[in-house]
mmCIF file of C-alpha atoms in Angstrom:
data_model
loop_
_atom_site.group_PDB
_atom_site.id
_atom_site.type_symbol
_atom_site.label_atom_id
_atom_site.label_comp_id
_atom_site.label_asym_id
_atom_site.label_seq_id
_atom_site.Cartn_x
_atom_site.Cartn_y
_atom_site.Cartn_z
ATOM 1 C CA UNK A 1 -48.445 103.852 139.216
ATOM 2 C CA UNK A 2 -48.328 106.809 136.834
ATOM 3 C CA UNK A 3 -51.516 108.263 135.337
ATOM 4 C CA UNK A 4 -50.090 107.528 131.883
ATOM 5 C CA UNK A 5 -49.783 103.823 132.705
ATOM 6 C CA UNK A 6 -53.242 103.695 134.220
ATOM 7 C CA UNK A 7 -54.850 105.517 131.316
ATOM 8 C CA UNK A 8 -53.428 103.134 128.734
ATOM 9 C CA UNK A 9 -55.670 100.422 130.149
ATOM 10 C CA UNK A 10 -58.762 102.452 129.280
ATOM 11 C CA UNK A 11 -57.893 102.689 125.596
ATOM 12 C CA UNK A 12 -56.874 99.042 125.498
ATOM 13 C CA UNK A 13 -60.131 98.020 127.082
ATOM 14 C CA UNK A 14 -62.170 99.913 124.530
ATOM 15 C CA UNK A 15 -60.305 98.041 121.753
ATOM 16 C CA UNK A 16 -59.029 99.273 118.428
ATOM 17 C CA UNK A 17 -61.955 100.900 116.657
ATOM 18 C CA UNK A 18 -61.533 99.265 113.253
ATOM 19 C CA UNK A 19 -62.487 95.940 114.810
ATOM 20 C CA UNK A 20 -65.992 96.506 113.416
ATOM 21 C CA UNK A 21 -67.772 93.302 114.389
ATOM 22 C CA UNK A 22 -66.602 93.652 117.989
ATOM 23 C CA UNK A 23 -68.809 96.684 118.432
ATOM 24 C CA UNK A 24 -72.380 95.937 119.429
ATOM 25 C CA UNK A 25 -73.553 98.735 117.174
ATOM 26 C CA UNK A 26 -76.938 100.165 117.922
ATOM 27 C CA UNK A 27 -77.289 98.148 121.152
ATOM 28 C CA UNK A 28 -79.459 100.157 123.538
ATOM 29 C CA UNK A 29 -78.450 100.525 127.155
ATOM 30 C CA UNK A 30 -79.905 98.011 129.598
ATOM 31 C CA UNK A 31 -82.157 100.489 131.378
ATOM 32 C CA UNK A 32 -83.133 98.134 134.197
ATOM 33 C CA UNK A 33 -79.500 97.302 134.978
ATOM 34 C CA UNK A 34 -78.489 100.975 134.835
ATOM 35 C CA UNK A 35 -81.327 102.076 137.109
ATOM 36 C CA UNK A 36 -80.507 99.293 139.583
ATOM 37 C CA UNK A 37 -76.867 100.444 139.832
ATOM 38 C CA UNK A 38 -77.967 103.991 140.635
ATOM 39 C CA UNK A 39 -80.594 102.791 143.119
ATOM 40 C CA UNK A 40 -77.966 100.823 145.031
ATOM 41 C CA UNK A 41 -75.492 103.715 145.188
ATOM 42 C CA UNK A 42 -74.133 104.913 148.544
ATOM 43 C CA UNK A 43 -75.717 107.746 150.563
ATOM 44 C CA UNK A 44 -73.543 110.082 152.630
ATOM 45 C CA UNK A 45 -74.219 110.489 156.339
ATOM 46 C CA UNK A 46 -74.924 113.868 157.916
ATOM 47 C CA UNK A 47 -71.357 114.353 159.137
ATOM 48 C CA UNK A 48 -69.940 113.790 155.663
ATOM 49 C CA UNK A 49 -72.338 116.338 154.165
ATOM 50 C CA UNK A 50 -71.588 118.840 156.941
ATOM 51 C CA UNK A 51 -67.851 118.589 156.216
ATOM 52 C CA UNK A 52 -68.356 120.318 152.841
ATOM 53 C CA UNK A 53 -69.811 123.791 152.287
ATOM 54 C CA UNK A 54 -70.510 122.822 148.651
ATOM 55 C CA UNK A 55 -72.428 119.675 149.579
ATOM 56 C CA UNK A 56 -74.255 121.412 152.436
ATOM 57 C CA UNK A 57 -75.535 124.097 150.064
ATOM 58 C CA UNK A 58 -76.926 121.428 147.715
ATOM 59 C CA UNK A 59 -78.461 119.513 150.622
ATOM 60 C CA UNK A 60 -80.196 122.629 151.898
ATOM 61 C CA UNK A 61 -81.460 123.515 148.408
ATOM 62 C CA UNK A 62 -82.843 120.019 147.946
ATOM 63 C CA UNK A 63 -81.665 119.936 144.338
ATOM 64 C CA UNK A 64 -78.339 119.479 142.559
ATOM 65 C CA UNK A 65 -77.963 121.859 139.623
ATOM 66 C CA UNK A 66 -76.210 119.869 136.918
ATOM 67 C CA UNK A 67 -74.619 121.093 133.703
ATOM 68 C CA UNK A 68 -74.575 118.222 131.216
ATOM 69 C CA UNK A 69 -75.636 116.916 127.827
ATOM 70 C CA UNK A 70 -78.567 114.864 126.553
ATOM 71 C CA UNK A 71 -77.252 113.620 123.220
ATOM 72 C CA UNK A 72 -74.202 111.479 124.031
ATOM 73 C CA UNK A 73 -75.224 107.876 123.388
ATOM 74 C CA UNK A 74 -72.678 106.238 125.694
ATOM 75 C CA UNK A 75 -72.289 108.996 128.258
ATOM 76 C CA UNK A 76 -75.542 110.922 128.689
ATOM 77 C CA UNK A 77 -78.534 110.271 126.452
ATOM 78 C CA UNK A 78 -82.108 111.335 127.091
ATOM 79 C CA UNK A 79 -84.677 108.548 126.845
ATOM 80 C CA UNK A 80 -87.711 110.364 125.511
ATOM 81 C CA UNK A 81 -90.044 107.564 126.609
ATOM 82 C CA UNK A 82 -89.370 107.923 130.321
ATOM 83 C CA UNK A 83 -87.580 111.296 130.393
ATOM 84 C CA UNK A 84 -84.441 109.877 132.035
ATOM 85 C CA UNK A 85 -80.783 110.433 131.197
ATOM 86 C CA UNK A 86 -78.580 107.339 131.049
ATOM 87 C CA UNK A 87 -74.943 106.666 130.244
ATOM 88 C CA UNK A 88 -71.618 106.778 132.066
ATOM 89 C CA UNK A 89 -71.604 110.522 132.825
ATOM 90 C CA UNK A 90 -75.313 110.490 133.651
ATOM 91 C CA UNK A 91 -74.747 107.590 136.014
ATOM 92 C CA UNK A 92 -71.905 109.347 137.848
ATOM 93 C CA UNK A 93 -74.075 112.467 138.182
ATOM 94 C CA UNK A 94 -77.076 110.517 139.465
ATOM 95 C CA UNK A 95 -74.962 108.516 141.908
ATOM 96 C CA UNK A 96 -73.476 111.750 143.270
ATOM 97 C CA UNK A 97 -76.949 113.295 143.550
ATOM 98 C CA UNK A 98 -78.114 110.244 145.482
ATOM 99 C CA UNK A 99 -74.994 110.424 147.658
ATOM 100 C CA UNK A 100 -75.813 113.988 148.695
ATOM 101 C CA UNK A 101 -79.626 114.096 148.625
ATOM 102 C CA UNK A 102 -80.631 110.451 149.020
ATOM 103 C CA UNK A 103 -82.592 110.607 145.753
ATOM 104 C CA UNK A 104 -80.929 110.461 142.319
ATOM 105 C CA UNK A 105 -83.881 112.232 140.700
ATOM 106 C CA UNK A 106 -83.391 115.523 142.556
ATOM 107 C CA UNK A 107 -81.536 117.173 139.674
ATOM 108 C CA UNK A 108 -82.076 120.513 137.941
ATOM 109 C CA UNK A 109 -80.559 120.025 134.489
ATOM 110 C CA UNK A 110 -78.906 122.682 132.289
ATOM 111 C CA UNK A 111 -77.727 121.821 128.776
ATOM 112 C CA UNK A 112 -74.089 122.814 128.163
ATOM 113 C CA UNK A 113 -71.719 122.757 125.183
ATOM 114 C CA UNK A 114 -67.928 122.785 124.900
ATOM 115 C CA UNK A 115 -68.078 126.573 124.716
ATOM 116 C CA UNK A 116 -70.342 127.210 127.727
ATOM 117 C CA UNK A 117 -69.129 124.810 130.411
ATOM 118 C CA UNK A 118 -66.879 127.225 132.293
ATOM 119 C CA UNK A 119 -69.285 130.133 132.048
ATOM 120 C CA UNK A 120 -72.257 128.373 133.670
ATOM 121 C CA UNK A 121 -70.036 127.631 136.668
ATOM 122 C CA UNK A 122 -68.621 131.158 136.813
ATOM 123 C CA UNK A 123 -72.163 132.571 136.618
ATOM 124 C CA UNK A 124 -73.386 130.246 139.401
ATOM 125 C CA UNK A 125 -75.992 128.719 137.093
ATOM 126 C CA UNK A 126 -75.002 125.171 138.069
ATOM 127 C CA UNK A 127 -73.326 123.394 140.989
ATOM 128 C CA UNK A 128 -71.230 121.177 138.746
ATOM 129 C CA UNK A 129 -70.585 120.243 135.123
ATOM 130 C CA UNK A 130 -70.277 116.587 134.159
ATOM 131 C CA UNK A 131 -70.004 116.288 130.384
ATOM 132 C CA UNK A 132 -66.904 114.400 129.095
ATOM 133 C CA UNK A 133 -65.053 117.464 130.371
ATOM 134 C CA UNK A 134 -61.285 117.301 129.758
ATOM 135 C CA UNK A 135 -59.100 118.688 132.532
ATOM 136 C CA UNK A 136 -56.756 121.326 131.060
ATOM 137 C CA UNK A 137 -54.552 124.026 132.633
ATOM 138 C CA UNK A 138 -56.446 126.789 130.831
ATOM 139 C CA UNK A 139 -59.796 125.600 132.166
ATOM 140 C CA UNK A 140 -58.339 125.060 135.631
ATOM 141 C CA UNK A 141 -57.509 128.782 135.752
ATOM 142 C CA UNK A 142 -61.230 129.556 135.654
ATOM 143 C CA UNK A 143 -62.819 126.647 137.542
ATOM 144 C CA UNK A 144 -61.840 123.708 139.746
ATOM 145 C CA UNK A 145 -61.927 120.027 138.780
ATOM 146 C CA UNK A 146 -62.669 116.918 140.801
ATOM 147 C CA UNK A 147 -61.403 113.623 139.436
ATOM 148 C CA UNK A 148 -60.364 112.451 136.921
ATOM 149 C CA UNK A 149 -63.119 109.855 136.787
ATOM 150 C CA UNK A 150 -62.401 108.644 133.208
ATOM 151 C CA UNK A 151 -59.762 109.001 130.486
ATOM 152 C CA UNK A 152 -59.423 109.015 126.717
ATOM 153 C CA UNK A 153 -57.298 110.204 123.766
ATOM 154 C CA UNK A 154 -58.070 111.773 120.386
ATOM 155 C CA UNK A 155 -59.381 109.914 117.351
ATOM 156 C CA UNK A 156 -60.125 110.471 113.659
ATOM 157 C CA UNK A 157 -63.569 109.704 112.234
ATOM 158 C CA UNK A 158 -64.089 109.419 108.463
ATOM 159 C CA UNK A 159 -66.779 108.147 106.135
ATOM 160 C CA UNK A 160 -66.904 104.371 105.893
ATOM 161 C CA UNK A 161 -65.790 104.424 102.237
ATOM 162 C CA UNK A 162 -62.806 106.741 102.816
ATOM 163 C CA UNK A 163 -59.560 104.931 101.984
ATOM 164 C CA UNK A 164 -57.345 107.993 101.705
ATOM 165 C CA UNK A 165 -57.258 108.764 105.423
ATOM 166 C CA UNK A 166 -55.770 105.935 107.468
ATOM 167 C CA UNK A 167 -54.684 107.988 110.489
ATOM 168 C CA UNK A 168 -53.976 111.555 111.600
ATOM 169 C CA UNK A 169 -50.840 111.422 109.444
ATOM 170 C CA UNK A 170 -53.072 111.709 106.357
ATOM 171 C CA UNK A 171 -54.896 114.900 107.342
ATOM 172 C CA UNK A 172 -52.555 117.420 105.655
ATOM 173 C CA UNK A 173 -54.574 119.503 103.191
ATOM 174 C CA UNK A 174 -57.824 117.820 104.243
ATOM 175 C CA UNK A 175 -60.877 119.623 105.641
ATOM 176 C CA UNK A 176 -61.113 118.516 109.255
ATOM 177 C CA UNK A 177 -63.942 119.244 111.667
ATOM 178 C CA UNK A 178 -63.526 119.656 115.403
ATOM 179 C CA UNK A 179 -65.469 121.260 118.252
ATOM 180 C CA UNK A 180 -64.887 124.864 119.240
ATOM 181 C CA UNK A 181 -63.900 125.099 122.884
ATOM 182 C CA UNK A 182 -62.699 121.484 122.976
ATOM 183 C CA UNK A 183 -59.146 120.137 122.990
ATOM 184 C CA UNK A 184 -59.523 119.316 119.274
ATOM 185 C CA UNK A 185 -58.034 122.538 117.806
ATOM 186 C CA UNK A 186 -54.868 122.229 119.913
ATOM 187 C CA UNK A 187 -54.498 118.525 119.082
ATOM 188 C CA UNK A 188 -54.806 119.255 115.371
ATOM 189 C CA UNK A 189 -52.298 122.102 115.604
ATOM 190 C CA UNK A 190 -49.810 119.669 117.124
ATOM 191 C CA UNK A 191 -50.419 116.479 115.149
ATOM 192 C CA UNK A 192 -51.867 117.743 111.848
ATOM 193 C CA UNK A 193 -50.685 121.350 111.443
ATOM 194 C CA UNK A 194 -51.364 121.339 107.687
ATOM 195 C CA UNK A 195 -55.006 120.292 108.052
ATOM 196 C CA UNK A 196 -57.706 122.788 107.073
ATOM 197 C CA UNK A 197 -59.538 123.032 110.380
ATOM 198 C CA UNK A 198 -63.225 123.924 110.645
ATOM 199 C CA UNK A 199 -64.612 124.456 114.142
ATOM 200 C CA UNK A 200 -68.222 123.628 114.994
ATOM 201 C CA UNK A 201 -70.140 124.506 118.141
ATOM 202 C CA UNK A 202 -71.457 121.005 118.840
ATOM 203 C CA UNK A 203 -70.534 117.373 118.341
ATOM 204 C CA UNK A 204 -73.661 116.818 116.251
ATOM 205 C CA UNK A 205 -72.852 119.696 113.889
ATOM 206 C CA UNK A 206 -69.393 118.238 113.279
ATOM 207 C CA UNK A 207 -70.866 114.776 112.620
ATOM 208 C CA UNK A 208 -73.394 116.264 110.206
ATOM 209 C CA UNK A 209 -70.629 118.070 108.311
ATOM 210 C CA UNK A 210 -68.758 114.786 107.889
ATOM 211 C CA UNK A 211 -71.798 112.811 106.780
ATOM 212 C CA UNK A 212 -72.783 115.538 104.321
ATOM 213 C CA UNK A 213 -69.284 115.599 102.812
ATOM 214 C CA UNK A 214 -68.517 119.173 103.842
ATOM 215 C CA UNK A 215 -65.405 117.936 105.666
ATOM 216 C CA UNK A 216 -63.153 114.930 105.110
ATOM 217 C CA UNK A 217 -62.669 113.950 108.738
ATOM 218 C CA UNK A 218 -63.693 114.766 112.290
ATOM 219 C CA UNK A 219 -61.118 114.853 115.083
ATOM 220 C CA UNK A 220 -62.249 114.875 118.683
ATOM 221 C CA UNK A 221 -62.214 112.800 121.831
ATOM 222 C CA UNK A 222 -61.929 109.073 121.045
ATOM 223 C CA UNK A 223 -64.784 108.094 123.326
ATOM 224 C CA UNK A 224 -67.120 110.605 121.683
ATOM 225 C CA UNK A 225 -66.310 108.935 118.378
ATOM 226 C CA UNK A 226 -67.007 105.520 119.883
ATOM 227 C CA UNK A 227 -70.279 107.063 120.930
ATOM 228 C CA UNK A 228 -71.073 107.938 117.322
ATOM 229 C CA UNK A 229 -70.207 104.427 116.174
ATOM 230 C CA UNK A 230 -72.370 102.848 118.854
ATOM 231 C CA UNK A 231 -75.398 104.505 117.260
ATOM 232 C CA UNK A 232 -75.058 101.918 114.512
ATOM 233 C CA UNK A 233 -75.512 104.174 111.477
ATOM 234 C CA UNK A 234 -72.775 102.284 109.624
ATOM 235 C CA UNK A 235 -71.701 105.283 107.528
ATOM 236 C CA UNK A 236 -68.535 106.141 109.478
ATOM 237 C CA UNK A 237 -65.401 104.479 110.804
ATOM 238 C CA UNK A 238 -62.376 105.353 112.899
ATOM 239 C CA UNK A 239 -59.143 105.906 110.983
ATOM 240 C CA UNK A 240 -56.155 104.589 112.883
ATOM 241 C CA UNK A 241 -55.527 104.134 116.569
ATOM 242 C CA UNK A 242 -56.200 106.716 119.294
ATOM 243 C CA UNK A 243 -53.431 109.315 119.470
ATOM 244 C CA UNK A 244 -52.162 112.277 121.416
ATOM 245 C CA UNK A 245 -51.906 112.946 125.096
ATOM 246 C CA UNK A 246 -53.970 110.983 127.559
ATOM 247 C CA UNK A 247 -57.085 113.034 128.209
ATOM 248 C CA UNK A 248 -58.472 112.942 131.770
ATOM 249 C CA UNK A 249 -62.163 113.765 132.257
ATOM 250 C CA UNK A 250 -63.029 115.783 135.336
ATOM 251 C CA UNK A 251 -66.098 117.103 137.105
ATOM 252 C CA UNK A 252 -66.203 120.883 136.843
ATOM 253 C CA UNK A 253 -66.860 122.808 140.060
ATOM 254 C CA UNK A 254 -66.740 126.490 141.036
ATOM 255 C CA UNK A 255 -63.208 127.846 141.417
ATOM 256 C CA UNK A 256 -61.789 127.095 144.856
ATOM 257 C CA UNK A 257 -64.778 124.994 145.912
ATOM 258 C CA UNK A 258 -64.323 122.517 148.770
ATOM 259 C CA UNK A 259 -66.559 120.289 146.692
ATOM 260 C CA UNK A 260 -63.391 118.982 145.012
ATOM 261 C CA UNK A 261 -62.356 117.014 148.108
ATOM 262 C CA UNK A 262 -65.947 115.880 148.689
ATOM 263 C CA UNK A 263 -66.448 114.640 145.123
ATOM 264 C CA UNK A 264 -63.020 112.978 145.033
ATOM 265 C CA UNK A 265 -63.891 111.050 148.200
ATOM 266 C CA UNK A 266 -67.163 109.992 146.559
ATOM 267 C CA UNK A 267 -65.365 108.841 143.404
ATOM 268 C CA UNK A 268 -62.907 106.788 145.440
ATOM 269 C CA UNK A 269 -65.833 105.206 147.285
ATOM 270 C CA UNK A 270 -67.680 104.077 144.134
ATOM 271 C CA UNK A 271 -64.445 102.831 142.603
ATOM 272 C CA UNK A 272 -63.609 100.791 145.698
ATOM 273 C CA UNK A 273 -67.054 99.214 146.080
ATOM 274 C CA UNK A 274 -67.300 98.156 142.409
ATOM 275 C CA UNK A 275 -70.015 100.631 141.403
ATOM 276 C CA UNK A 276 -67.733 102.399 138.891
ATOM 277 C CA UNK A 277 -66.922 99.109 137.142
ATOM 278 C CA UNK A 278 -70.579 98.062 136.995
ATOM 279 C CA UNK A 279 -71.575 101.441 135.565
ATOM 280 C CA UNK A 280 -68.811 101.284 132.918
ATOM 281 C CA UNK A 281 -69.878 97.771 131.896
ATOM 282 C CA UNK A 282 -73.541 98.687 131.421
ATOM 283 C CA UNK A 283 -72.967 102.116 129.862
ATOM 284 C CA UNK A 284 -69.922 101.470 127.652
ATOM 285 C CA UNK A 285 -68.565 97.916 127.780
ATOM 286 C CA UNK A 286 -71.715 96.108 126.697
ATOM 287 C CA UNK A 287 -72.402 98.773 124.079
ATOM 288 C CA UNK A 288 -68.985 98.645 122.376
ATOM 289 C CA UNK A 289 -68.164 94.944 122.654
ATOM 290 C CA UNK A 290 -65.479 95.339 125.325
ATOM 291 C CA UNK A 291 -65.373 92.841 128.183
ATOM 292 C CA UNK A 292 -62.246 94.136 129.924
ATOM 293 C CA UNK A 293 -63.160 96.726 132.522
ATOM 294 C CA UNK A 294 -60.484 99.462 132.602
ATOM 295 C CA UNK A 295 -58.738 100.520 135.777
ATOM 296 C CA UNK A 296 -60.172 103.846 136.935
ATOM 297 C CA UNK A 297 -57.681 106.719 136.697
ATOM 298 C CA UNK A 298 -55.793 107.703 139.828
ATOM 299 C CA UNK A 299 -57.439 110.528 141.766
ATOM 300 C CA UNK A 300 -55.004 113.046 143.351
#
């Protein structure tokens, strides 16, 4: 089955964003269910660890150095009450940490942005980056990717009272925010070449610009926009269906690392044993009103 066919199921499962009432807006993650999924994750045996220089280095260090985010409601959000990160990306990272070290808590966290993800790997500041990280040829020249472990497309977010923008076809002449260092600028150049593009360093800065009326729309990854909607603020909506090329998310690793094969084997394991589906349901499905678990993307 082609990746394109597989990826369509992800978007279908998340449902068309204008469905409003289908989204369980503001629903917090079920922390007990999330923690239980991580606690039941597989643990690699000594031979499996020894087969990978990348994994062996982490095992010997006793800590996995993770580049990630703390502000993505569906994918990786910090719970200030207990100091834990939860969400789909956070779950994958914790499951992989448990797989290598036997303890999901043995993580050294570094905050990254769209503009810094490659550099922290090149500078050996982290062992991996897991942060809704789209696999692109340009990035793959600098680092290596394991996965994909998830997929998405692009979307358009506007204020809830905006009737002028119904899809990306209505962005000509409009002020449109996107993230610097993301796939957003290239997507806009292709699908809305007459838009007035303003690049922001972070997702939150772009959202703030939209809510404050400094831009008319925000174009970025569809699942990041679902993330914004799941916060339940009620002042924004998605305009039109997801569009553009299917966007595979990968796990960033140092260039040429044998960790790619190791992590891919891990991903296949948690997909096969149902862990991936359980994590998606708790982190995304229950939070966005979707009951159809997508088929995980094919891993090369």
